[in-house]
XYZ file of N, CA, C and O in Angstrom:
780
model
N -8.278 17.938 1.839
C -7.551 16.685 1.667
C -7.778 16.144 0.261
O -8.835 16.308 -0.349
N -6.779 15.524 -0.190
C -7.011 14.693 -1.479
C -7.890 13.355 -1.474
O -7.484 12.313 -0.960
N -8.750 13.447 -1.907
C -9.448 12.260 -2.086
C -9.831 12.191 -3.483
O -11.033 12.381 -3.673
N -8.904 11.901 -4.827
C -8.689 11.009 -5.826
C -9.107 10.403 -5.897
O -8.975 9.572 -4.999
N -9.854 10.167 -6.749
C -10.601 8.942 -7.446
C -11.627 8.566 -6.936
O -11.848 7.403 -7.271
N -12.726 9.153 -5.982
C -14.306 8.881 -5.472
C -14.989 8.062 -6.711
O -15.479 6.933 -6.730
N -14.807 9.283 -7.987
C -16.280 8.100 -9.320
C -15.460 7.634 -9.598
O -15.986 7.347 -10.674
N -14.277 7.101 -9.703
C -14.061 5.651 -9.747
C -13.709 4.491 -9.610
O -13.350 3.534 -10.296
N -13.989 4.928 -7.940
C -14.536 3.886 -7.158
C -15.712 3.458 -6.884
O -15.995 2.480 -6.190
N -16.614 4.376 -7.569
C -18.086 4.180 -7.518
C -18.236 3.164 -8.305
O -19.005 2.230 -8.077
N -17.516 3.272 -9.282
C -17.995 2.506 -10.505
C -17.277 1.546 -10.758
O -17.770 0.826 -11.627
N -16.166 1.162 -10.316
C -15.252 -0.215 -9.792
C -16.495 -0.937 -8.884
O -17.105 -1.922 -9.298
N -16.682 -0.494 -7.995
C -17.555 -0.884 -6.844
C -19.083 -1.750 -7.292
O -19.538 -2.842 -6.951
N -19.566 -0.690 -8.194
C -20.624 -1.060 -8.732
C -20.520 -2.649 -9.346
O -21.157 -3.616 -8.930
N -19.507 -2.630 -10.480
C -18.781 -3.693 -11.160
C -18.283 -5.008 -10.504
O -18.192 -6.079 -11.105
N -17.975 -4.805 -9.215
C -17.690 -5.928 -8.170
C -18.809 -6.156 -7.172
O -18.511 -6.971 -6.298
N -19.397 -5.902 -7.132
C -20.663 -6.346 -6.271
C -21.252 -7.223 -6.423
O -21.713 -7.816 -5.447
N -21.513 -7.734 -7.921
C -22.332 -8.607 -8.403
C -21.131 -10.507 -8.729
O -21.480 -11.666 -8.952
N -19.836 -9.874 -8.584
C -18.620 -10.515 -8.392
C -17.959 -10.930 -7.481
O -17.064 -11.763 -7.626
N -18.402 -10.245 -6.038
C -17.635 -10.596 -5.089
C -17.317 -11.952 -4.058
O -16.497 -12.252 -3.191
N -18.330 -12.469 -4.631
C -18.038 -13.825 -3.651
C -16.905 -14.684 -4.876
O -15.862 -15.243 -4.538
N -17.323 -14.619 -6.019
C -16.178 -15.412 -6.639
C -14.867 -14.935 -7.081
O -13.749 -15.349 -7.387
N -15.418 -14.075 -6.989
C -13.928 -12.782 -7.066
C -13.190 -13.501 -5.623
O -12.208 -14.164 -5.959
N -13.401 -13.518 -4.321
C -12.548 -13.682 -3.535
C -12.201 -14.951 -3.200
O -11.369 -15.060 -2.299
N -12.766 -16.245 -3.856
C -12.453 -17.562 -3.861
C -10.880 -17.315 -4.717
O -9.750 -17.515 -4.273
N -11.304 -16.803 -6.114
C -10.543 -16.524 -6.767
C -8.666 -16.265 -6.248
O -7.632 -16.932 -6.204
N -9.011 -15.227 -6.018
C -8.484 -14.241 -5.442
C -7.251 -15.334 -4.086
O -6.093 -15.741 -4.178
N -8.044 -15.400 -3.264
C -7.500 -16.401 -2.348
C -7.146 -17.587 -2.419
O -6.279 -18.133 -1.737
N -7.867 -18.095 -3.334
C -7.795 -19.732 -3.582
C -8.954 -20.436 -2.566
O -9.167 -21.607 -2.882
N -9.369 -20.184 -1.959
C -10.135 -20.474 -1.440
C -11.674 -20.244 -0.769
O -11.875 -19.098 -0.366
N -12.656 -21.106 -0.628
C -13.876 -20.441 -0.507
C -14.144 -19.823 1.061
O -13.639 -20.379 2.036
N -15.242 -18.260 1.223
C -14.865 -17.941 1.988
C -15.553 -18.559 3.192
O -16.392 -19.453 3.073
N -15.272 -18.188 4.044
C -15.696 -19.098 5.642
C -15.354 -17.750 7.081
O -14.542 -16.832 7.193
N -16.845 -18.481 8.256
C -16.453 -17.666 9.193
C -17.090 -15.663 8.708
O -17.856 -15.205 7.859
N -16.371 -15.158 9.633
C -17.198 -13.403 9.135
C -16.591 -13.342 7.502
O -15.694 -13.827 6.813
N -17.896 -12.268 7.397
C -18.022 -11.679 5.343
C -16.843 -11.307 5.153
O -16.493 -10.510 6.024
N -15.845 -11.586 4.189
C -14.893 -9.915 3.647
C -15.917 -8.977 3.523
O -17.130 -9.100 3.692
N -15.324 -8.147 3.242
C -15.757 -7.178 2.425
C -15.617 -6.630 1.292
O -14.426 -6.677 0.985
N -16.378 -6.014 0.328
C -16.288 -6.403 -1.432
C -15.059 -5.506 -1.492
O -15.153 -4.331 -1.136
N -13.802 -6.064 -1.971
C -12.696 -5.630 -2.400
C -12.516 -5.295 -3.884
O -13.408 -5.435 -4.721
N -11.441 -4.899 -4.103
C -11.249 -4.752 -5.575
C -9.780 -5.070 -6.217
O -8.818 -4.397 -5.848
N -9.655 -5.925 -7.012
C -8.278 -6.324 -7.172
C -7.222 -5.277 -8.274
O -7.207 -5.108 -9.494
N -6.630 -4.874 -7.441
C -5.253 -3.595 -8.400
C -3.970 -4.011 -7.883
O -3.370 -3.654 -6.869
N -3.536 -5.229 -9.211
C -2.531 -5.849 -9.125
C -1.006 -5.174 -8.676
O -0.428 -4.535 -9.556
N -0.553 -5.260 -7.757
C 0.937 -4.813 -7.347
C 1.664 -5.396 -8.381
O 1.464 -6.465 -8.958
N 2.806 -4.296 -8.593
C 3.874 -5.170 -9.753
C 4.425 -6.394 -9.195
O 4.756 -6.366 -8.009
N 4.600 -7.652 -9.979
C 5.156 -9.008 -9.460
C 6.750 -8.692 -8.767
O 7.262 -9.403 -7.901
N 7.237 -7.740 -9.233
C 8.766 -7.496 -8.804
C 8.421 -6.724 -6.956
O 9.305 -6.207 -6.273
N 7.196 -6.842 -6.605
C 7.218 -6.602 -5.319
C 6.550 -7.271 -4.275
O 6.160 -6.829 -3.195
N 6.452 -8.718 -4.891
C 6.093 -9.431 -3.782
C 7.056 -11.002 -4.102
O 8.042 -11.286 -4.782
N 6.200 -11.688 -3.261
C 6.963 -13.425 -3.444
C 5.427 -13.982 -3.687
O 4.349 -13.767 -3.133
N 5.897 -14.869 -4.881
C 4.711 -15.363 -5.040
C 5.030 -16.974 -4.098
O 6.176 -17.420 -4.043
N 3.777 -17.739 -3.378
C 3.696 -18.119 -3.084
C 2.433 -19.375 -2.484
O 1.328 -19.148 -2.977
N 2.458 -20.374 -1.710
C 1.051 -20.642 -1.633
C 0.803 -20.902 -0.617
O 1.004 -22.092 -0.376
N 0.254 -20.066 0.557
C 0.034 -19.997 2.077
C -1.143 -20.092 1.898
O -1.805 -19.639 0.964
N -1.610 -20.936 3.153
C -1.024 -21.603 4.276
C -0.180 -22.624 4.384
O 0.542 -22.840 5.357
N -0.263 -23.391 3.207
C 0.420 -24.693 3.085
C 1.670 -23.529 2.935
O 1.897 -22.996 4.021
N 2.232 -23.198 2.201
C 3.632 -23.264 2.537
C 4.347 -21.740 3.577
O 5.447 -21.283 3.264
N 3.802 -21.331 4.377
C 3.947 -20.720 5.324
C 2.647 -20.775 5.946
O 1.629 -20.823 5.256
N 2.607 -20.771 7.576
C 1.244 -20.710 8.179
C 1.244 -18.960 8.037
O 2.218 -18.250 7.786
N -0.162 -18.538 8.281
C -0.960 -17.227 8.546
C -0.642 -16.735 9.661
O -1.860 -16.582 9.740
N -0.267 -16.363 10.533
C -0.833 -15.879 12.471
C -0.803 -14.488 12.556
O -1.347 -14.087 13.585
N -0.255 -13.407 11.668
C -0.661 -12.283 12.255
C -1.724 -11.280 11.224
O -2.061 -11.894 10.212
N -2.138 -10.243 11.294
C -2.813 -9.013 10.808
C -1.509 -8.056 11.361
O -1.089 -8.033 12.518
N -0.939 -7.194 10.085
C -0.041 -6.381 10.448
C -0.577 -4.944 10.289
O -0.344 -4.625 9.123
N -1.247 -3.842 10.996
C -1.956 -2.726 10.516
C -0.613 -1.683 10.540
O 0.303 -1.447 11.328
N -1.126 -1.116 8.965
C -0.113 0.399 8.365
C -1.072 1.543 8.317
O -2.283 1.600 8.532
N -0.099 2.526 7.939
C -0.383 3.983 7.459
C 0.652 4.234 6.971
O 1.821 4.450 7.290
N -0.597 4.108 5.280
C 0.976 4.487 4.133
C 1.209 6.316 4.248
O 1.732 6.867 3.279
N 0.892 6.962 5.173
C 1.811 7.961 4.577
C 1.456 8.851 3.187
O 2.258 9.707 2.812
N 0.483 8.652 2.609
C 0.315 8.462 1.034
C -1.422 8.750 1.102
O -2.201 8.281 1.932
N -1.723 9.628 0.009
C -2.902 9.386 -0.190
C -3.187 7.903 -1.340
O -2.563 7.627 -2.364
N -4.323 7.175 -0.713
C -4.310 6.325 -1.443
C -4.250 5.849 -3.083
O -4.586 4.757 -3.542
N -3.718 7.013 -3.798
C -3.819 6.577 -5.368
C -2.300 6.898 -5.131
O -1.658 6.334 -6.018
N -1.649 7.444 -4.452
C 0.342 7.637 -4.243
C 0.715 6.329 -3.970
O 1.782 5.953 -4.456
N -0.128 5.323 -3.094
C 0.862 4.494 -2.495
C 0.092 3.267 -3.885
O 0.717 2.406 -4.504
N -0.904 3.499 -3.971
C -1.059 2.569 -5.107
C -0.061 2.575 -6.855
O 0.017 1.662 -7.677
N 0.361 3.524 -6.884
C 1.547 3.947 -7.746
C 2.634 3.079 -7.191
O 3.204 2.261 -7.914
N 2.953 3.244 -5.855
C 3.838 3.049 -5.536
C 3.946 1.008 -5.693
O 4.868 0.392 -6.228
N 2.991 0.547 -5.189
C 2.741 -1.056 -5.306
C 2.558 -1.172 -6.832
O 2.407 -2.209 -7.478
N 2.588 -0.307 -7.136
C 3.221 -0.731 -8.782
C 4.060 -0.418 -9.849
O 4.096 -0.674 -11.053
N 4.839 0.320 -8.908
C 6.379 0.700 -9.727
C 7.215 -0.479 -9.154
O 7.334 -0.579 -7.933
N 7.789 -1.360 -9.978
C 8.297 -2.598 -9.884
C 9.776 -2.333 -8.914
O 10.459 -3.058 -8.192
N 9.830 -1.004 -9.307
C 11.162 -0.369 -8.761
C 11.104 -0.167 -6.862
O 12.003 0.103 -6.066
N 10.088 -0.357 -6.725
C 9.586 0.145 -5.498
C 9.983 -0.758 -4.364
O 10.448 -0.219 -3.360
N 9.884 -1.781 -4.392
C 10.212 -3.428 -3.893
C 9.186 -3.521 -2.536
O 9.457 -3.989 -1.430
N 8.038 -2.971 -2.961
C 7.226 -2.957 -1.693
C 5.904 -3.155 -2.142
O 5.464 -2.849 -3.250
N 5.081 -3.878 -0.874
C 3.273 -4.394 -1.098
C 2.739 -4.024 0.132
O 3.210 -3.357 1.053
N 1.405 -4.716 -0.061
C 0.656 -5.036 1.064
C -0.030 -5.550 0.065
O 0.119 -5.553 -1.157
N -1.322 -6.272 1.275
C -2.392 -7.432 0.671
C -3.265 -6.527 0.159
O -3.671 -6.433 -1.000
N -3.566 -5.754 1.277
C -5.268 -4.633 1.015
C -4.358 -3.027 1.834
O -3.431 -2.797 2.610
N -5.364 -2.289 1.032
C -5.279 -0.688 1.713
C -6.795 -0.256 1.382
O -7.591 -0.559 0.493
N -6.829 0.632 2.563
C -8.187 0.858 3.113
C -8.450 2.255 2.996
O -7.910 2.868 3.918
N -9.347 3.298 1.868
C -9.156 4.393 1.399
C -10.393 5.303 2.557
O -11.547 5.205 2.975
N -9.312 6.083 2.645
C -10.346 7.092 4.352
C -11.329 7.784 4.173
O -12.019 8.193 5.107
N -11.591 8.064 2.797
C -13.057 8.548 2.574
C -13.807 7.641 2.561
O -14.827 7.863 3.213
N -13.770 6.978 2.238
C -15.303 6.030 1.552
C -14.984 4.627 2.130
O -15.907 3.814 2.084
N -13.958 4.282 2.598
C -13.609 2.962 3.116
C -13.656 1.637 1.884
O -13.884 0.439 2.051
N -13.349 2.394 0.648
C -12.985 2.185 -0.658
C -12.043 0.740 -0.077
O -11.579 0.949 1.044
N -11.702 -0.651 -0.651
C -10.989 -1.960 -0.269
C -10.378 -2.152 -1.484
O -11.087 -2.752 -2.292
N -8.633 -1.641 -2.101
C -8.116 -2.346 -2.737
C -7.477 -3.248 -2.575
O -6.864 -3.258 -1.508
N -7.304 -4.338 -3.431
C -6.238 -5.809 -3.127
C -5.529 -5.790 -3.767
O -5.875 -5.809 -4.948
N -3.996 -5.736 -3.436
C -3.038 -5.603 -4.438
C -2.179 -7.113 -4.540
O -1.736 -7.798 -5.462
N -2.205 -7.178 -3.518
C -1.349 -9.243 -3.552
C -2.838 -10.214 -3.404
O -3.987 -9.863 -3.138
N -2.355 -11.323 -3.648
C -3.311 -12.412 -2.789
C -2.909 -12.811 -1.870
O -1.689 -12.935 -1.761
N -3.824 -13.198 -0.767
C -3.302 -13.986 0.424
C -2.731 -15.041 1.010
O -2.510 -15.454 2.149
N -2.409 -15.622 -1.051
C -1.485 -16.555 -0.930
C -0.012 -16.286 -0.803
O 0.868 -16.797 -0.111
N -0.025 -15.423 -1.599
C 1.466 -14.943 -1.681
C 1.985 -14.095 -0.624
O 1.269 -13.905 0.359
N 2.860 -13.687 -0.675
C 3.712 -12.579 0.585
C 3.809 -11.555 -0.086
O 4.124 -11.515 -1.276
N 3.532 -10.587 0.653
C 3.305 -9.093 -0.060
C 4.892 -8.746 1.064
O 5.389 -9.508 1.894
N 5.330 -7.390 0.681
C 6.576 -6.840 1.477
C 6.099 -5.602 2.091
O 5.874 -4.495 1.603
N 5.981 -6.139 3.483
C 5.230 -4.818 3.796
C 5.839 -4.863 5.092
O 6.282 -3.768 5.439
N 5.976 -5.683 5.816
C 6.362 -5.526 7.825
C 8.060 -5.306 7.605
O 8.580 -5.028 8.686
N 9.014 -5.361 6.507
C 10.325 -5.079 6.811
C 11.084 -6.354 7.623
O 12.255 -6.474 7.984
N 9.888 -7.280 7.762
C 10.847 -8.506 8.452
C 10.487 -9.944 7.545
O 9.394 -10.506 7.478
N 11.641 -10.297 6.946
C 11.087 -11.578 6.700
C 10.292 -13.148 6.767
O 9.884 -14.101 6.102
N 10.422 -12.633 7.973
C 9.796 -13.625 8.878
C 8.305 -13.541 8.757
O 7.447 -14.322 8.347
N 8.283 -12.079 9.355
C 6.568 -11.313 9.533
C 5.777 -11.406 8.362
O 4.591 -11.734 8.353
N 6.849 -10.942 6.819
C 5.996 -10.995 5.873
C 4.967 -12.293 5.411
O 3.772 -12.403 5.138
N 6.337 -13.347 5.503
C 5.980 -14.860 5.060
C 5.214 -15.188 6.292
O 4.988 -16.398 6.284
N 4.585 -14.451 7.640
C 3.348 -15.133 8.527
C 2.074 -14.156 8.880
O 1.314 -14.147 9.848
N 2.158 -13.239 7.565
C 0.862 -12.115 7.612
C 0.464 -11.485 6.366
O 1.088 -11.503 5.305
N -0.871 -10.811 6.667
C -1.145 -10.099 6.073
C -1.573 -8.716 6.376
O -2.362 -8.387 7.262
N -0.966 -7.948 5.543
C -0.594 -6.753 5.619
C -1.678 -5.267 5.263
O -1.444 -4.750 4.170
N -2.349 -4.870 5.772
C -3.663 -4.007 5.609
C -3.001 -2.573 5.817
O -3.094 -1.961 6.881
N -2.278 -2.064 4.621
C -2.477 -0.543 4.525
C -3.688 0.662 4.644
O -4.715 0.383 4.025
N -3.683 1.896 5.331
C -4.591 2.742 5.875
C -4.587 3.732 4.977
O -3.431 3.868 4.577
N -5.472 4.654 4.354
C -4.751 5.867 3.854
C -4.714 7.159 4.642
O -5.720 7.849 4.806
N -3.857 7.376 4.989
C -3.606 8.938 5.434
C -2.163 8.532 6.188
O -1.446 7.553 5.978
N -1.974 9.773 7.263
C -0.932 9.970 8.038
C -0.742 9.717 9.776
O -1.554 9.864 10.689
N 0.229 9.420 9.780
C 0.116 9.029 11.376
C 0.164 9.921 11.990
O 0.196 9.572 13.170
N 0.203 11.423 11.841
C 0.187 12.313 12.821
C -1.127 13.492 12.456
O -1.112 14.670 12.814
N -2.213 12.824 11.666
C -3.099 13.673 11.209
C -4.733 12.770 10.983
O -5.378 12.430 9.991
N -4.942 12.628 12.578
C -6.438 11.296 12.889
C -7.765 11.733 12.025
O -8.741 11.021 11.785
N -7.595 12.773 11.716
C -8.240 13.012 10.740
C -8.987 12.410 9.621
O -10.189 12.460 9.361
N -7.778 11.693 8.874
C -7.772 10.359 8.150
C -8.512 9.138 8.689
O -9.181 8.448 7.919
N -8.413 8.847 9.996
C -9.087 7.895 10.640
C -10.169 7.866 10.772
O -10.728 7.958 11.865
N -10.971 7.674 9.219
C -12.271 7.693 9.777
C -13.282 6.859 10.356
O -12.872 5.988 11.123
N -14.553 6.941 10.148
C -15.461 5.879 11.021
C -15.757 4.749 9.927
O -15.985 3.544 10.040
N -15.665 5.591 8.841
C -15.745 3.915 7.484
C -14.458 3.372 7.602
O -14.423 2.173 7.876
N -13.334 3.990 7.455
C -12.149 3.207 7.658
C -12.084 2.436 8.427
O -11.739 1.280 8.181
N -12.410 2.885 9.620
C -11.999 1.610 10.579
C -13.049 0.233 10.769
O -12.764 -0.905 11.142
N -14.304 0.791 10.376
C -14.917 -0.478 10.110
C -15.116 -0.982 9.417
O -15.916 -1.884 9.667
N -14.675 -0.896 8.168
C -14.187 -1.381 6.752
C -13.472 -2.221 7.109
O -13.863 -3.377 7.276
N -11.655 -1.643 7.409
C -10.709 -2.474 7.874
C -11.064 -3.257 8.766
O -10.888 -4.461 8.580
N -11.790 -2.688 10.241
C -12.021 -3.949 11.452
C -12.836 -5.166 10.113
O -12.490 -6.343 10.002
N -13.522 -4.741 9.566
C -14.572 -6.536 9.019
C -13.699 -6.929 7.936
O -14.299 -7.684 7.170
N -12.247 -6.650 7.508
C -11.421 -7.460 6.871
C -10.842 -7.884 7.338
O -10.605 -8.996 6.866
N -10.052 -7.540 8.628
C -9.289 -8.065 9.557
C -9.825 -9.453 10.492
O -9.160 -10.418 10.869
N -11.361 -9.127 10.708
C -12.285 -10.147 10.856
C -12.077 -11.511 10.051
O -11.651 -12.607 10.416
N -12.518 -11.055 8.864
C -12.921 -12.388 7.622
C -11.299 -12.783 8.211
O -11.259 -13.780 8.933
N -10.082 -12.122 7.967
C -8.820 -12.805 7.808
C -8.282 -13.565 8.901
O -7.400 -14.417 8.798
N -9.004 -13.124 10.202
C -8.735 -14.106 11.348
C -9.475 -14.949 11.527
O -9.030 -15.891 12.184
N -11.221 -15.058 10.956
C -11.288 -16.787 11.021
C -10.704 -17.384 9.878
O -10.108 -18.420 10.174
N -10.675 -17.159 8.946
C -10.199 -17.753 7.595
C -8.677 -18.662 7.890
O -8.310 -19.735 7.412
N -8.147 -17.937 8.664
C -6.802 -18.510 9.154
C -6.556 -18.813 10.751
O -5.502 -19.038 11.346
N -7.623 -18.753 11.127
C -7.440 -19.119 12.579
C -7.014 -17.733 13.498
O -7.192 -17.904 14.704
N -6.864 -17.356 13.389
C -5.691 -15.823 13.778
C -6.765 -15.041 14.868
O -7.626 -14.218 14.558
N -6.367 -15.681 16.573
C -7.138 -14.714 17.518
C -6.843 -13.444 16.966
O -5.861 -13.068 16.326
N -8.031 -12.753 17.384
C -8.454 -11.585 17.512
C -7.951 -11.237 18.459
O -8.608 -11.297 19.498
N -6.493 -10.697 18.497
C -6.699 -10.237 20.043
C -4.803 -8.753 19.923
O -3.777 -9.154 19.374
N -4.843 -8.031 20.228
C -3.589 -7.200 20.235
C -2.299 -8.379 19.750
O -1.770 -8.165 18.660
N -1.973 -9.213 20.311
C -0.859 -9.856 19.513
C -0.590 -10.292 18.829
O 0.512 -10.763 18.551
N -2.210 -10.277 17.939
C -1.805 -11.320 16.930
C -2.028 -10.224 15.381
O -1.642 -10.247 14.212
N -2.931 -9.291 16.301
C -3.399 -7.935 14.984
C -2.599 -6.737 15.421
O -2.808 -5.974 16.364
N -1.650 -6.744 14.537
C -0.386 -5.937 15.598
C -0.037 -4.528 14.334
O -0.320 -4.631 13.140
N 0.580 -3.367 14.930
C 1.076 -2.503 13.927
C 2.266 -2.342 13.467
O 3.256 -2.603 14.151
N 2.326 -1.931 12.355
C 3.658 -1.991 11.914
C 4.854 -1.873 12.969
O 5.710 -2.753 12.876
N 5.009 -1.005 13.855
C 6.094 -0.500 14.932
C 5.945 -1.624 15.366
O 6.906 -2.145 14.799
N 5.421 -2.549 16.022
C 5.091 -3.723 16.841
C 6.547 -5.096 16.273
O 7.083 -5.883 17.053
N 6.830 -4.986 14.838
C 7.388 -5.941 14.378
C 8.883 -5.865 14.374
O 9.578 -5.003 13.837
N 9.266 -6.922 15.069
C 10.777 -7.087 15.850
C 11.675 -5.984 14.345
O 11.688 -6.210 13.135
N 12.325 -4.792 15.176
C 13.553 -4.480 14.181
C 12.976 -3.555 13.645
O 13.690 -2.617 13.291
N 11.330 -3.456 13.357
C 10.617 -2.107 12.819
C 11.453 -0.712 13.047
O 12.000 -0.338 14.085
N 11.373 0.124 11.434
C 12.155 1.331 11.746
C 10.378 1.888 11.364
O 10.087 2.435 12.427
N 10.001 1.926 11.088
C 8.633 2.629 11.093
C 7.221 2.849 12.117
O 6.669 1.847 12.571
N 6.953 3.555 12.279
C 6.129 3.856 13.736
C 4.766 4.067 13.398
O 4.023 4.469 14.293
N 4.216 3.825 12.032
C 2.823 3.334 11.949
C 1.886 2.423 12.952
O 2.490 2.014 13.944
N 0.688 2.094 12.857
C 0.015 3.264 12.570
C -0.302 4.467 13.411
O -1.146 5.349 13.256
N 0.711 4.243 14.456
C 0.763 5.713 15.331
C -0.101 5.861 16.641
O -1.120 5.262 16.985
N 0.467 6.631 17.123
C -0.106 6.576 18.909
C -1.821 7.489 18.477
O -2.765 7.580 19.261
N -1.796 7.846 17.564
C -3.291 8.228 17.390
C -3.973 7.494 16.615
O -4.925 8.134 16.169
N -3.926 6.282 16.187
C -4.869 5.319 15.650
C -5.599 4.381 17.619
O -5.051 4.209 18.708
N -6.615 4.148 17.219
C -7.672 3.850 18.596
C -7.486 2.543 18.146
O -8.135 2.120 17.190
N -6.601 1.805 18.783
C -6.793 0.075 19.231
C -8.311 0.002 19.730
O -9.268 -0.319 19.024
N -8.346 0.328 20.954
C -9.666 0.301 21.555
C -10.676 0.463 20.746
O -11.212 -0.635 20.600
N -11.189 1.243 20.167
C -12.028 1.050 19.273
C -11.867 0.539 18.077
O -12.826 0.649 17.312
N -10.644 -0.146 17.591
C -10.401 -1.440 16.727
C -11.048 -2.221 16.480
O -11.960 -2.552 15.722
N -9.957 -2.780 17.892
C -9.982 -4.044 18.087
C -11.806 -4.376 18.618
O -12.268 -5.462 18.268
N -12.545 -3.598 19.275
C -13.895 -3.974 19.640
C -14.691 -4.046 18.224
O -15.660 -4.792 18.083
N -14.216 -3.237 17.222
C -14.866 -3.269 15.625
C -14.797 -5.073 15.045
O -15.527 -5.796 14.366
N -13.036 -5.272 16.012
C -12.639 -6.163 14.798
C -13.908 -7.371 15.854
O -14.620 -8.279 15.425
N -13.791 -7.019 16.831
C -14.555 -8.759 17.576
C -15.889 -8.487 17.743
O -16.492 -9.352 18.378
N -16.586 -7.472 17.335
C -18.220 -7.015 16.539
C -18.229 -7.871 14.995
O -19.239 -8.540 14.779
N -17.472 -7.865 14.257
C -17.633 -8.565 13.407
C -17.290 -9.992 13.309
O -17.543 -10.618 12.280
């Protein structure tokens, strides 16, 4: 499998550690509260693929939308930044190392659920690998992602619970069937309410 870019994410990583609590005030606009994030790293999406914006005040929060870009994670990060692309997410979650990039803030609306509605009331957590190859699904991934999905449902109120942390296919009109009948809700969702 491709796994691109390990040293340097080591060394991004290293560099944000000593940054991360103000990095994500930053980042969010706000200070954090409720479960930890986890130390992310900010790799700006081109502006031509999101809406900038300032949520909660001007859209409420209520869902966690979980993907699988399809993409090894340095493809789809190309991709959130070819302006041409007209597509985001907030965070994607890299399957080796459980590596956390941030490409929008959680103020703004990233374009990621295909519904307008969904975009302007979530945030959007890309996976790296494929939906028909669990492989990708690893044990850092998912508890990487479960303790971001965490921080993002107290931060905004957002039960923890299947309807409100939903997958891409889940969203009214979805033509995409991420993250796939082989991603483990069950062992998710118990990650996401451990943290």
């Amino acid at each position: 499998m491709d796994r691109a870019g390990p040293t340097r994410r080591r060394l991004l990583r290293g560099a944000a550690l000593a940054t991360a609590t103000a990095g994500l005030a930053a980042l969010t606009g706000r200070a954090a509260a409720g479960a930890a994030y986890p130390v992310t790293h900010w790799i700006p999406a081109s502006p031509a693929n999101y809406t900038a914006a300032d949520r909660p005040a001007s859209h409420p929060v209520q869902y966690v939308v979980i993907h699988v870009t399809q993409e090894t994670f340095q493809d789809a990060m190309r991709i959130f930044q070819d302006p041409a692309r007209r597509v985001s997410a907030h965070y994607m979650v890299a399957s080796g190392d459980g590596y956390i990039g941030q490409f929008v803030r959680e103020r703004d609306i990233a374009w990621h659920a295909g519904d307008w509605t969904y975009n302007t009331r979530s945030i959007g957590i890309e996976h790296e690998g494929w939906v028909d190859r669990p492989e990708w699904f690893t044990d850092v991934l998912y508890r990487r992602s479960a303790m971001l999905t965490a921080a993002i449902c107290d931060r905004y109120g957002i039960p923890r619970t299947r309807e409100r942390v939903i997958g891409h296919h889940e969203v009214p009109g979805a033509t995409h069937t991420d993250p796939g009948p082989l991603w483990d809700w069950t062992r998710y969702m118990r990650l996401v309410g451990h943290y």
